[in-house]
Tab-separated table of C-alpha atoms in Angstrom:
chain	number	residue	atom	x	y	z
A	259	UNK	CA	-0.236	0.457	0.202
A	260	UNK	CA	1.334	3.610	-0.566
A	261	UNK	CA	1.961	5.803	2.139
A	262	UNK	CA	-1.159	8.225	1.096
A	263	UNK	CA	-1.086	11.231	3.569
A	264	UNK	CA	-4.245	13.136	4.244
A	265	UNK	CA	-4.772	16.465	5.698
A	266	UNK	CA	-7.239	16.710	8.478
A	267	UNK	CA	-8.177	20.267	9.670
A	268	UNK	CA	-9.779	20.817	13.292
A	269	UNK	CA	-12.429	23.457	14.501
A	270	UNK	CA	-9.758	26.264	14.858
A	271	UNK	CA	-8.405	25.657	11.917
A	272	UNK	CA	-5.621	23.661	12.375
A	273	UNK	CA	-3.855	21.401	10.407
A	274	UNK	CA	-2.908	17.381	10.870
A	275	UNK	CA	-1.230	15.124	8.562
A	276	UNK	CA	-1.617	11.333	8.790
A	277	UNK	CA	-1.459	8.331	6.616
A	278	UNK	CA	-4.246	7.145	4.957
A	279	UNK	CA	-3.825	3.827	6.086
A	280	UNK	CA	-4.287	4.570	9.408
A	281	UNK	CA	-6.904	7.610	9.319
A	282	UNK	CA	-9.249	4.887	7.748
A	283	UNK	CA	-9.521	3.382	10.909
A	284	UNK	CA	-12.286	5.872	11.140
A	285	UNK	CA	-15.341	5.095	9.281
A	286	UNK	CA	-15.751	8.557	8.292
A	287	UNK	CA	-12.775	8.973	7.101
A	288	UNK	CA	-12.845	5.816	5.188
A	289	UNK	CA	-15.963	6.290	3.158
A	290	UNK	CA	-14.786	10.093	2.193
A	291	UNK	CA	-11.700	8.493	0.800
A	292	UNK	CA	-13.905	5.909	-0.941
A	293	UNK	CA	-16.569	8.336	-2.124
A	294	UNK	CA	-13.702	10.967	-4.003
A	295	UNK	CA	-10.371	10.005	-3.145
A	296	UNK	CA	-10.118	12.736	-0.652
A	297	UNK	CA	-7.360	14.338	-1.916
A	298	UNK	CA	-8.099	17.889	-0.239
A	299	UNK	CA	-7.930	18.793	3.608
A	300	UNK	CA	-10.937	17.320	5.563
A	301	UNK	CA	-12.320	19.237	7.795
A	302	UNK	CA	-13.675	18.628	10.975
A	303	UNK	CA	-15.982	21.722	12.494
A	304	UNK	CA	-17.123	19.712	15.794
A	305	UNK	CA	-13.343	18.894	16.681
A	306	UNK	CA	-11.148	21.013	18.525
A	307	UNK	CA	-7.162	20.939	17.880
A	308	UNK	CA	-6.301	19.653	20.939
A	309	UNK	CA	-8.724	16.739	20.611
A	310	UNK	CA	-7.959	16.028	17.390
A	311	UNK	CA	-3.810	16.023	18.643
A	312	UNK	CA	-5.415	13.555	20.990
A	313	UNK	CA	-7.140	11.368	17.959
A	314	UNK	CA	-4.456	11.347	15.997
A	315	UNK	CA	-1.997	10.283	18.522
A	316	UNK	CA	-4.401	7.085	19.154
A	317	UNK	CA	-4.810	6.654	15.366
A	318	UNK	CA	-1.110	6.432	14.948
A	319	UNK	CA	-0.784	4.190	17.727
A	320	UNK	CA	1.679	0.703	16.758
A	321	UNK	CA	0.037	-2.144	18.604
A	322	UNK	CA	-0.594	-5.613	18.057
A	323	UNK	CA	-4.097	-6.292	17.971
A	324	UNK	CA	-4.077	-9.055	21.165
A	325	UNK	CA	-2.620	-5.724	22.787
A	326	UNK	CA	-5.123	-3.088	21.188
A	327	UNK	CA	-8.065	-3.641	23.716
A	328	UNK	CA	-5.468	-2.847	26.820
A	329	UNK	CA	-3.501	0.238	24.606
A	330	UNK	CA	-7.295	1.880	24.056
A	331	UNK	CA	-8.237	0.915	27.758
A	332	UNK	CA	-4.642	2.863	29.135
A	333	UNK	CA	-4.999	5.393	26.589
A	334	UNK	CA	-8.289	6.896	27.964
A	335	UNK	CA	-7.214	6.878	31.729
A	336	UNK	CA	-4.406	9.152	30.702
A	337	UNK	CA	-7.178	11.260	29.763
A	338	UNK	CA	-9.217	11.357	33.342
A	339	UNK	CA	-10.777	14.622	33.206
A	340	UNK	CA	-13.991	14.529	31.758
A	341	UNK	CA	-14.046	17.155	29.742
A	342	UNK	CA	-11.569	15.769	27.526
A	343	UNK	CA	-12.688	12.632	27.616
A	344	UNK	CA	-16.070	13.424	26.421
A	345	UNK	CA	-14.905	15.985	23.799
A	346	UNK	CA	-12.700	12.738	22.912
A	347	UNK	CA	-15.797	10.366	22.851
A	348	UNK	CA	-17.811	13.203	20.577
A	349	UNK	CA	-14.853	13.501	18.104
A	350	UNK	CA	-14.839	9.407	18.293
A	351	UNK	CA	-18.546	9.412	17.171
A	352	UNK	CA	-17.861	12.235	14.586
A	353	UNK	CA	-15.334	10.395	12.946
A	354	UNK	CA	-16.420	6.688	13.800
A	355	UNK	CA	-14.098	5.049	15.636
A	356	UNK	CA	-16.002	2.871	17.639
A	357	UNK	CA	-13.057	1.536	19.925
A	358	UNK	CA	-12.272	4.484	20.913
A	359	UNK	CA	-15.564	6.322	21.509
A	360	UNK	CA	-16.842	2.737	23.804
A	361	UNK	CA	-13.450	3.325	26.015
A	362	UNK	CA	-14.221	6.810	26.608
A	363	UNK	CA	-17.789	6.481	27.134
A	364	UNK	CA	-17.234	3.741	29.757
A	365	UNK	CA	-14.204	6.057	31.460
A	366	UNK	CA	-16.980	8.566	31.727
A	367	UNK	CA	-19.247	6.642	33.341
A	368	UNK	CA	-17.066	4.615	35.584
A	369	UNK	CA	-16.196	8.404	37.138
A	370	UNK	CA	-19.436	9.495	37.084
A	371	UNK	CA	-20.429	5.938	38.753
A	372	UNK	CA	-18.566	7.285	41.982
A	373	UNK	CA	-19.756	10.668	42.048
A	374	UNK	CA	-22.549	12.495	44.609
A	375	UNK	CA	-25.796	14.058	42.507
A	376	UNK	CA	-24.096	17.234	42.979
A	377	UNK	CA	-20.556	16.302	42.176
A	378	UNK	CA	-22.400	15.139	38.729
A	379	UNK	CA	-23.346	18.971	38.007
A	380	UNK	CA	-20.320	20.107	39.154
A	381	UNK	CA	-18.189	18.010	37.105
A	382	UNK	CA	-20.228	18.767	34.273
A	383	UNK	CA	-21.696	22.324	35.119
A	384	UNK	CA	-24.922	20.972	34.727
A	385	UNK	CA	-28.181	23.384	36.892
A	386	UNK	CA	-31.063	21.153	38.079
A	387	UNK	CA	-33.270	22.542	36.111
A	388	UNK	CA	-35.868	20.137	38.115
A	389	UNK	CA	-39.094	21.443	38.762
A	390	UNK	CA	-40.403	21.292	42.268
A	391	UNK	CA	-43.490	19.270	40.959
A	392	UNK	CA	-40.728	16.959	38.382
A	393	UNK	CA	-38.891	16.452	42.223
A	394	UNK	CA	-42.400	15.230	43.443
A	395	UNK	CA	-42.593	13.130	40.552
A	396	UNK	CA	-39.980	11.760	40.870
A	397	UNK	CA	-40.063	10.866	44.670
A	398	UNK	CA	-44.080	8.943	43.785
A	399	UNK	CA	-42.021	7.075	41.395
A	400	UNK	CA	-39.269	6.097	43.817
A	401	UNK	CA	-41.150	5.648	46.281
A	402	UNK	CA	-39.176	2.765	47.882
A	403	UNK	CA	-35.906	4.384	47.237
A	404	UNK	CA	-36.936	6.776	49.749
B	332	UNK	CA	2.775	15.206	12.194
B	333	UNK	CA	1.996	17.536	14.992
B	334	UNK	CA	3.904	17.173	18.195
B	335	UNK	CA	0.898	15.523	20.632
B	336	UNK	CA	3.115	16.712	23.468
B	337	UNK	CA	1.230	20.307	24.336
B	338	UNK	CA	-1.168	18.558	27.290
B	339	UNK	CA	-3.570	19.700	28.955
B	340	UNK	CA	-2.304	19.232	31.955
B	341	UNK	CA	0.529	21.733	31.618
B	342	UNK	CA	-1.600	25.169	30.096
B	343	UNK	CA	-2.302	27.377	33.406
B	344	UNK	CA	-5.216	26.988	35.365
B	345	UNK	CA	-7.434	29.642	34.279
B	346	UNK	CA	-7.670	28.375	30.701
B	347	UNK	CA	-8.442	25.193	32.193
B	348	UNK	CA	-11.360	25.903	33.553
B	349	UNK	CA	-12.260	28.282	30.416
B	350	UNK	CA	-12.173	24.985	28.525
B	351	UNK	CA	-14.174	23.016	30.350
B	352	UNK	CA	-16.856	25.873	30.183
B	353	UNK	CA	-16.280	26.009	26.716
B	354	UNK	CA	-19.278	22.928	25.724
B	355	UNK	CA	-22.707	23.141	26.760
B	356	UNK	CA	-22.674	18.780	28.034
B	357	UNK	CA	-26.271	19.042	27.448
B	358	UNK	CA	-25.841	19.323	24.005
B	359	UNK	CA	-24.068	16.100	23.332
B	360	UNK	CA	-25.534	14.327	20.987
B	361	UNK	CA	-28.327	12.317	22.875
B	362	UNK	CA	-26.444	9.055	21.828
B	363	UNK	CA	-23.458	9.415	22.955
B	364	UNK	CA	-25.407	10.849	26.553
B	365	UNK	CA	-26.721	7.000	26.391
B	366	UNK	CA	-23.936	5.038	25.237
B	367	UNK	CA	-22.363	6.853	28.339
B	368	UNK	CA	-25.702	6.934	30.888
B	369	UNK	CA	-25.863	2.903	30.057
B	370	UNK	CA	-22.647	2.199	30.797
B	371	UNK	CA	-23.598	3.769	34.464
B	372	UNK	CA	-25.553	0.524	35.469
B	373	UNK	CA	-29.298	0.175	36.109
B	374	UNK	CA	-28.417	0.831	40.522
B	375	UNK	CA	-26.853	3.956	39.638
B	376	UNK	CA	-28.897	5.540	36.729
B	377	UNK	CA	-31.918	4.774	38.867
B	378	UNK	CA	-30.731	5.903	42.340
B	379	UNK	CA	-28.434	9.047	41.230
B	380	UNK	CA	-27.552	9.621	37.628
B	381	UNK	CA	-31.428	10.395	35.826
B	382	UNK	CA	-31.752	12.783	38.728
B	383	UNK	CA	-29.305	14.917	37.621
B	384	UNK	CA	-30.950	17.269	35.050
B	385	UNK	CA	-34.015	17.387	33.196
B	386	UNK	CA	-31.824	16.478	29.965
B	387	UNK	CA	-30.572	13.507	31.080
B	388	UNK	CA	-34.167	11.879	32.836
B	389	UNK	CA	-35.452	12.095	29.514
B	390	UNK	CA	-32.659	10.055	28.252
B	391	UNK	CA	-32.897	7.581	30.933
B	392	UNK	CA	-36.570	7.129	30.533
B	393	UNK	CA	-36.428	6.241	26.826
B	394	UNK	CA	-36.655	2.385	26.638
B	395	UNK	CA	-33.918	2.320	23.682
B	396	UNK	CA	-31.932	2.803	27.328
B	397	UNK	CA	-32.912	-0.683	28.336
B	398	UNK	CA	-33.303	-2.537	25.644
B	399	UNK	CA	-30.092	-4.324	27.365
B	400	UNK	CA	-29.715	-4.650	31.478
B	401	UNK	CA	-27.360	-6.140	33.625
B	402	UNK	CA	-27.951	-5.697	37.072
B	403	UNK	CA	-25.937	-6.694	39.899
B	404	UNK	CA	-27.570	-6.448	43.508
B	405	UNK	CA	-25.010	-3.847	45.290
B	406	UNK	CA	-26.253	-4.592	48.667
B	407	UNK	CA	-28.031	-7.997	48.415
B	408	UNK	CA	-29.270	-7.353	52.134
B	409	UNK	CA	-32.213	-4.903	50.549
B	410	UNK	CA	-34.250	-7.332	48.807
B	411	UNK	CA	-37.497	-5.652	48.553
B	412	UNK	CA	-35.453	-2.788	47.251
B	413	UNK	CA	-33.362	-4.636	44.749
B	414	UNK	CA	-36.331	-6.556	43.295
B	415	UNK	CA	-38.382	-3.193	42.982
B	416	UNK	CA	-35.626	-1.770	41.263
B	417	UNK	CA	-35.420	-4.991	38.731
B	418	UNK	CA	-39.331	-4.462	38.469
B	419	UNK	CA	-38.764	-1.207	37.528
B	420	UNK	CA	-35.748	-1.318	34.993
B	421	UNK	CA	-37.858	-4.062	33.043
B	422	UNK	CA	-40.896	-2.051	32.919
B	423	UNK	CA	-38.299	1.243	31.866
B	424	UNK	CA	-38.189	-1.501	28.735
B	425	UNK	CA	-41.464	-0.974	27.579
B	426	UNK	CA	-41.525	-4.481	25.896
B	427	UNK	CA	-38.298	-3.945	23.760
B	428	UNK	CA	-35.951	-5.814	26.464
B	429	UNK	CA	-33.706	-8.077	24.304
B	430	UNK	CA	-30.642	-8.969	26.409
B	431	UNK	CA	-30.234	-9.398	30.621
B	432	UNK	CA	-27.821	-9.983	32.860
B	433	UNK	CA	-28.368	-11.176	36.249
B	434	UNK	CA	-26.275	-11.299	38.947
B	435	UNK	CA	-26.611	-13.124	42.401
B	436	UNK	CA	-29.750	-14.758	40.800
B	437	UNK	CA	-31.503	-17.601	43.641
B	438	UNK	CA	-30.944	-15.727	46.776
B	439	UNK	CA	-34.587	-14.361	47.227
B	440	UNK	CA	-37.040	-13.534	45.090
B	441	UNK	CA	-35.828	-14.493	41.793
B	442	UNK	CA	-38.871	-16.944	40.733
B	443	UNK	CA	-41.139	-13.904	40.567
B	444	UNK	CA	-38.066	-11.928	38.772
B	445	UNK	CA	-37.968	-14.189	36.317
B	446	UNK	CA	-41.793	-14.610	36.226
B	447	UNK	CA	-42.069	-10.736	36.089
B	448	UNK	CA	-39.610	-10.486	33.138
B	449	UNK	CA	-41.106	-13.172	30.853
B	450	UNK	CA	-44.175	-11.081	31.099
B	451	UNK	CA	-43.096	-8.447	29.772
B	452	UNK	CA	-40.310	-9.445	27.357
B	453	UNK	CA	-41.335	-11.251	24.255
B	454	UNK	CA	-38.516	-9.775	22.490
B	455	UNK	CA	-35.667	-11.535	24.736
B	456	UNK	CA	-32.951	-12.790	22.439
B	457	UNK	CA	-30.837	-13.811	25.640
B	458	UNK	CA	-30.878	-13.773	29.444
B	459	UNK	CA	-28.079	-14.617	31.438
B	460	UNK	CA	-27.794	-15.932	34.532
B	461	UNK	CA	-24.572	-15.661	36.798
B	462	UNK	CA	-24.781	-17.893	39.854
B	463	UNK	CA	-28.149	-18.641	40.748
B	464	UNK	CA	-28.547	-21.572	42.874
B	465	UNK	CA	-30.090	-24.805	41.585
B	466	UNK	CA	-33.818	-25.942	41.023
B	467	UNK	CA	-35.095	-23.204	43.163
B	468	UNK	CA	-37.177	-22.078	40.635
B	469	UNK	CA	-40.562	-23.293	40.160
B	470	UNK	CA	-41.546	-21.105	37.474
B	471	UNK	CA	-38.727	-21.824	34.913
B	472	UNK	CA	-40.854	-23.864	32.424
B	473	UNK	CA	-43.675	-21.414	32.579
B	474	UNK	CA	-41.229	-18.652	32.300
B	475	UNK	CA	-39.241	-19.922	29.308
B	476	UNK	CA	-42.010	-20.429	27.385
B	477	UNK	CA	-42.556	-16.815	27.274
B	478	UNK	CA	-39.643	-16.281	25.172
B	479	UNK	CA	-39.524	-17.436	21.845
B	480	UNK	CA	-36.892	-15.426	20.236
B	481	UNK	CA	-34.224	-16.652	22.480
B	482	UNK	CA	-31.239	-17.278	21.232
B	483	UNK	CA	-29.058	-17.524	23.816
B	484	UNK	CA	-29.515	-18.930	27.358
B	485	UNK	CA	-26.437	-18.552	29.801
B	486	UNK	CA	-26.198	-20.774	33.121
B	487	UNK	CA	-23.833	-19.976	35.390
B	488	UNK	CA	-22.960	-22.213	38.658
B	489	UNK	CA	-26.453	-24.001	37.723
B	490	UNK	CA	-28.109	-27.037	37.996
B	491	UNK	CA	-31.007	-27.470	35.924
B	492	UNK	CA	-33.346	-30.427	34.920
B	493	UNK	CA	-34.032	-32.113	32.421
B	494	UNK	CA	-37.566	-30.843	32.040
B	495	UNK	CA	-36.561	-26.880	31.909
B	496	UNK	CA	-34.198	-28.036	29.159
B	497	UNK	CA	-36.421	-29.896	26.781
B	498	UNK	CA	-38.567	-27.052	27.850
B	499	UNK	CA	-36.227	-24.907	25.810
B	500	UNK	CA	-35.859	-27.026	23.349
B	501	UNK	CA	-39.331	-26.860	22.558
B	502	UNK	CA	-40.287	-23.613	22.969
B	503	UNK	CA	-36.950	-21.430	22.116
B	504	UNK	CA	-36.162	-22.361	18.489
B	505	UNK	CA	-33.764	-19.962	17.455
B	506	UNK	CA	-32.033	-21.103	20.542
B	507	UNK	CA	-28.320	-20.938	19.155
B	508	UNK	CA	-25.804	-20.897	22.212
B	509	UNK	CA	-26.944	-22.967	25.413
B	510	UNK	CA	-24.275	-22.403	28.103
B	511	UNK	CA	-24.437	-24.451	31.473
B	512	UNK	CA	-21.286	-23.742	32.977
B	513	UNK	CA	-20.014	-24.339	36.767
B	514	UNK	CA	-16.954	-25.128	38.426
B	515	UNK	CA	-17.673	-26.924	41.383
B	516	UNK	CA	-18.250	-30.329	41.581
B	517	UNK	CA	-21.204	-31.695	43.513
B	518	UNK	CA	-21.713	-35.363	44.296
B	519	UNK	CA	-25.139	-36.891	45.143
B	520	UNK	CA	-27.076	-39.335	43.765
B	521	UNK	CA	-26.605	-40.684	40.619
B	522	UNK	CA	-25.124	-37.589	39.593
B	523	UNK	CA	-22.982	-38.711	36.156
B	524	UNK	CA	-26.220	-40.340	35.280
B	525	UNK	CA	-28.564	-37.256	35.772
B	526	UNK	CA	-25.903	-35.189	33.590
B	527	UNK	CA	-26.083	-37.698	30.989
B	528	UNK	CA	-29.955	-37.454	30.802
B	529	UNK	CA	-29.412	-33.461	30.399
B	530	UNK	CA	-27.118	-34.100	27.849
B	531	UNK	CA	-28.987	-36.177	26.103
B	532	UNK	CA	-31.696	-33.750	26.684
B	533	UNK	CA	-29.545	-31.479	24.829
B	534	UNK	CA	-28.796	-33.654	21.854
B	535	UNK	CA	-32.326	-34.762	21.120
B	536	UNK	CA	-33.603	-31.217	21.562
B	537	UNK	CA	-31.207	-28.447	20.207
B	538	UNK	CA	-30.438	-29.426	16.443
B	539	UNK	CA	-29.800	-26.237	15.315
B	540	UNK	CA	-27.185	-25.214	18.537
B	541	UNK	CA	-23.678	-23.717	17.430
B	542	UNK	CA	-22.388	-23.071	20.253
B	543	UNK	CA	-22.560	-25.397	23.912
B	544	UNK	CA	-20.582	-24.773	26.856
B	545	UNK	CA	-20.859	-27.580	29.306
B	546	UNK	CA	-17.812	-26.421	31.673
B	547	UNK	CA	-17.964	-28.656	34.586
B	548	UNK	CA	-20.446	-31.440	33.972
B	549	UNK	CA	-19.943	-34.273	34.731
B	550	UNK	CA	-21.513	-36.220	31.911
B	551	UNK	CA	-20.171	-39.446	30.492
B	552	UNK	CA	-19.225	-40.575	27.267
B	553	UNK	CA	-22.392	-41.401	26.554
B	554	UNK	CA	-23.854	-38.638	27.006
B	555	UNK	CA	-21.437	-36.603	24.703
B	556	UNK	CA	-21.949	-38.833	21.788
B	557	UNK	CA	-25.543	-37.920	21.521
B	558	UNK	CA	-25.029	-34.447	21.675
B	559	UNK	CA	-22.472	-34.913	18.701
B	560	UNK	CA	-25.129	-37.076	16.853
B	561	UNK	CA	-27.717	-34.596	17.839
B	562	UNK	CA	-26.503	-30.822	17.230
B	563	UNK	CA	-24.788	-31.360	13.523
B	564	UNK	CA	-24.424	-27.636	13.164
B	565	UNK	CA	-21.827	-27.144	16.297
B	566	UNK	CA	-19.424	-24.799	15.976
B	567	UNK	CA	-17.639	-24.516	19.286
B	568	UNK	CA	-18.060	-26.986	22.375
B	569	UNK	CA	-16.515	-26.536	26.005
B	570	UNK	CA	-15.894	-29.394	27.578
B	571	UNK	CA	-13.779	-28.018	30.308
B	572	UNK	CA	-13.845	-30.296	33.517
B	573	UNK	CA	-15.897	-32.437	32.233
B	574	UNK	CA	-13.982	-34.765	34.385
B	575	UNK	CA	-15.602	-37.625	33.063
B	576	UNK	CA	-15.452	-38.054	29.765
B	577	UNK	CA	-12.898	-40.066	27.802
B	578	UNK	CA	-11.734	-38.544	24.681
B	579	UNK	CA	-8.730	-40.762	24.078
B	580	UNK	CA	-10.452	-42.964	21.739
B	581	UNK	CA	-12.508	-42.355	18.801
B	582	UNK	CA	-15.099	-40.201	20.351
B	583	UNK	CA	-12.287	-37.868	21.122
B	584	UNK	CA	-11.162	-37.608	17.273
B	585	UNK	CA	-14.941	-37.215	16.772
B	586	UNK	CA	-15.587	-34.187	18.572
B	587	UNK	CA	-11.850	-32.582	16.433
B	588	UNK	CA	-13.356	-33.331	13.367
B	589	UNK	CA	-16.672	-32.044	13.999
B	590	UNK	CA	-16.192	-29.209	15.918
B	591	UNK	CA	-14.519	-25.923	15.089
B	592	UNK	CA	-13.501	-24.568	18.256
B	593	UNK	CA	-13.192	-27.331	21.192
B	594	UNK	CA	-12.045	-26.834	24.676
B	595	UNK	CA	-11.029	-30.249	26.239
B	596	UNK	CA	-11.493	-31.009	29.849
B	597	UNK	CA	-7.977	-30.674	30.739
B	598	UNK	CA	-7.797	-27.091	29.408
B	599	UNK	CA	-7.332	-24.207	31.326
B	600	UNK	CA	-10.416	-22.047	32.480
B	601	UNK	CA	-8.426	-18.699	31.480
B	602	UNK	CA	-10.763	-16.596	30.052
B	603	UNK	CA	-14.095	-18.549	31.630
B	604	UNK	CA	-15.918	-15.858	33.169
B	605	UNK	CA	-17.347	-16.450	36.622
B	606	UNK	CA	-14.254	-19.134	37.063
B	607	UNK	CA	-13.909	-18.281	40.482
B	608	UNK	CA	-17.711	-19.182	41.434
B	609	UNK	CA	-19.757	-16.591	43.344
B	610	UNK	CA	-17.531	-13.839	44.045
B	611	UNK	CA	-17.241	-12.536	41.190
B	612	UNK	CA	-18.070	-8.918	39.897
B	613	UNK	CA	-20.696	-9.235	37.578
B	614	UNK	CA	-19.795	-5.426	35.595
B	615	UNK	CA	-15.977	-7.434	35.351
B	616	UNK	CA	-16.669	-8.474	31.566
B	617	UNK	CA	-18.660	-5.490	31.200
B	618	UNK	CA	-16.901	-5.744	27.399
B	619	UNK	CA	-19.035	-8.624	27.019
B	620	UNK	CA	-21.964	-6.762	27.743
B	621	UNK	CA	-22.059	-3.469	26.122
B	622	UNK	CA	-20.750	-5.501	22.924
B	623	UNK	CA	-23.790	-6.997	22.971
B	624	UNK	CA	-26.081	-3.281	23.343
B	625	UNK	CA	-24.612	-1.896	20.105
B	626	UNK	CA	-24.939	-5.141	18.181
B	627	UNK	CA	-28.610	-4.713	18.381
B	628	UNK	CA	-28.216	-0.865	18.256
B	629	UNK	CA	-29.824	-0.793	14.440
B	630	UNK	CA	-26.775	-1.658	13.044
B	631	UNK	CA	-25.436	2.090	14.437
B	632	UNK	CA	-22.024	0.872	14.281
B	633	UNK	CA	-21.486	-1.565	11.155
B	634	UNK	CA	-18.424	-3.319	11.760
B	635	UNK	CA	-16.696	-3.794	8.520
B	636	UNK	CA	-13.697	-4.143	8.112
B	637	UNK	CA	-11.063	-1.712	7.808
B	638	UNK	CA	-9.790	-2.815	4.364
């Protein structure tokens, strides 16, 4: 296979080069390459440059298939902050890189699991937008839990 | 190649906070959020996660979140609460449940739970019960009749009766995978003969079976012979710890000719789910469970190869 290179462009217009045979681990890119040869720059309007750099680092990994699972887990473990992981998961969703997305989602889930309600809201900057009526509805539904 | 060394950790704190604020996480695609929340697990979803905000509650109320359910009771003492939560999870699926894994079945109230699932989940394809105890459940036969689409039945650490095997064979014509695994021998009565009866029931009732695991089964060559005769489509067969089999002779030869993926009685139990018996953590083999979840996810993730 010839070592053709593709160029990806992040939301903030930074350019990243990657060899085509590695880039096509992304189903999205693979389909683009199939359709039009993707000779020009591939824009990724929802992925910022820092996240794209991570994705590229992941795609460039040189793991034997049997070590790959461990590598993906370690890769997301090292990026243990929820915002980074969510950006990564979203980029993996857009680029359709299933393994990376699932690993990132799993890691976020693992982190959230240990949080209290307030900690989840704080970590993800979510406001409690439930009205008193909704609070009551939830309490009624879960009477056995209170 | 751009360097990836400019790690976020090296950035000043203000900038880091700004990064955290720049995205409204509530605007993440709901598919992605569902993927994350699903992995949090039934009990944490119901007790915590779905109370975070209305957006998350909406996602957690969606029946598609509950098509695959994996339950491991965090506190076995809270029997009524556990049962209520399990039923609630099943209710949320609104009949769309296709895959359920239950840990520590057979402690209390499981008979009731099994029937509850059966009456509400006619779409079920996979039923997996771990560390359940013997023949306590009286409703098995009645319940299994209500899973006409069942493709996989996996029971770990379980003694099952011949009648139940026959019922499954009769009522679940699509069954391709049957796992009746245990790792501890129990000697009572004529155990080899009763294991042979089960093996014979398998051979006589599951002609379409493709995958069979009988780890720790005490059947003799007689039982295995009937299985090989009766299940011509068998691709994989796990006979680890079946120590009453003698595969030195023709039967052993036949096994290796007929079965593509064969695990022999003296093969190591490595990679075996729950090989430690009671104490294993159900969610440890989560990858396996979640793999199933997305297989069923409307083919959203198709796994065509990369070449």
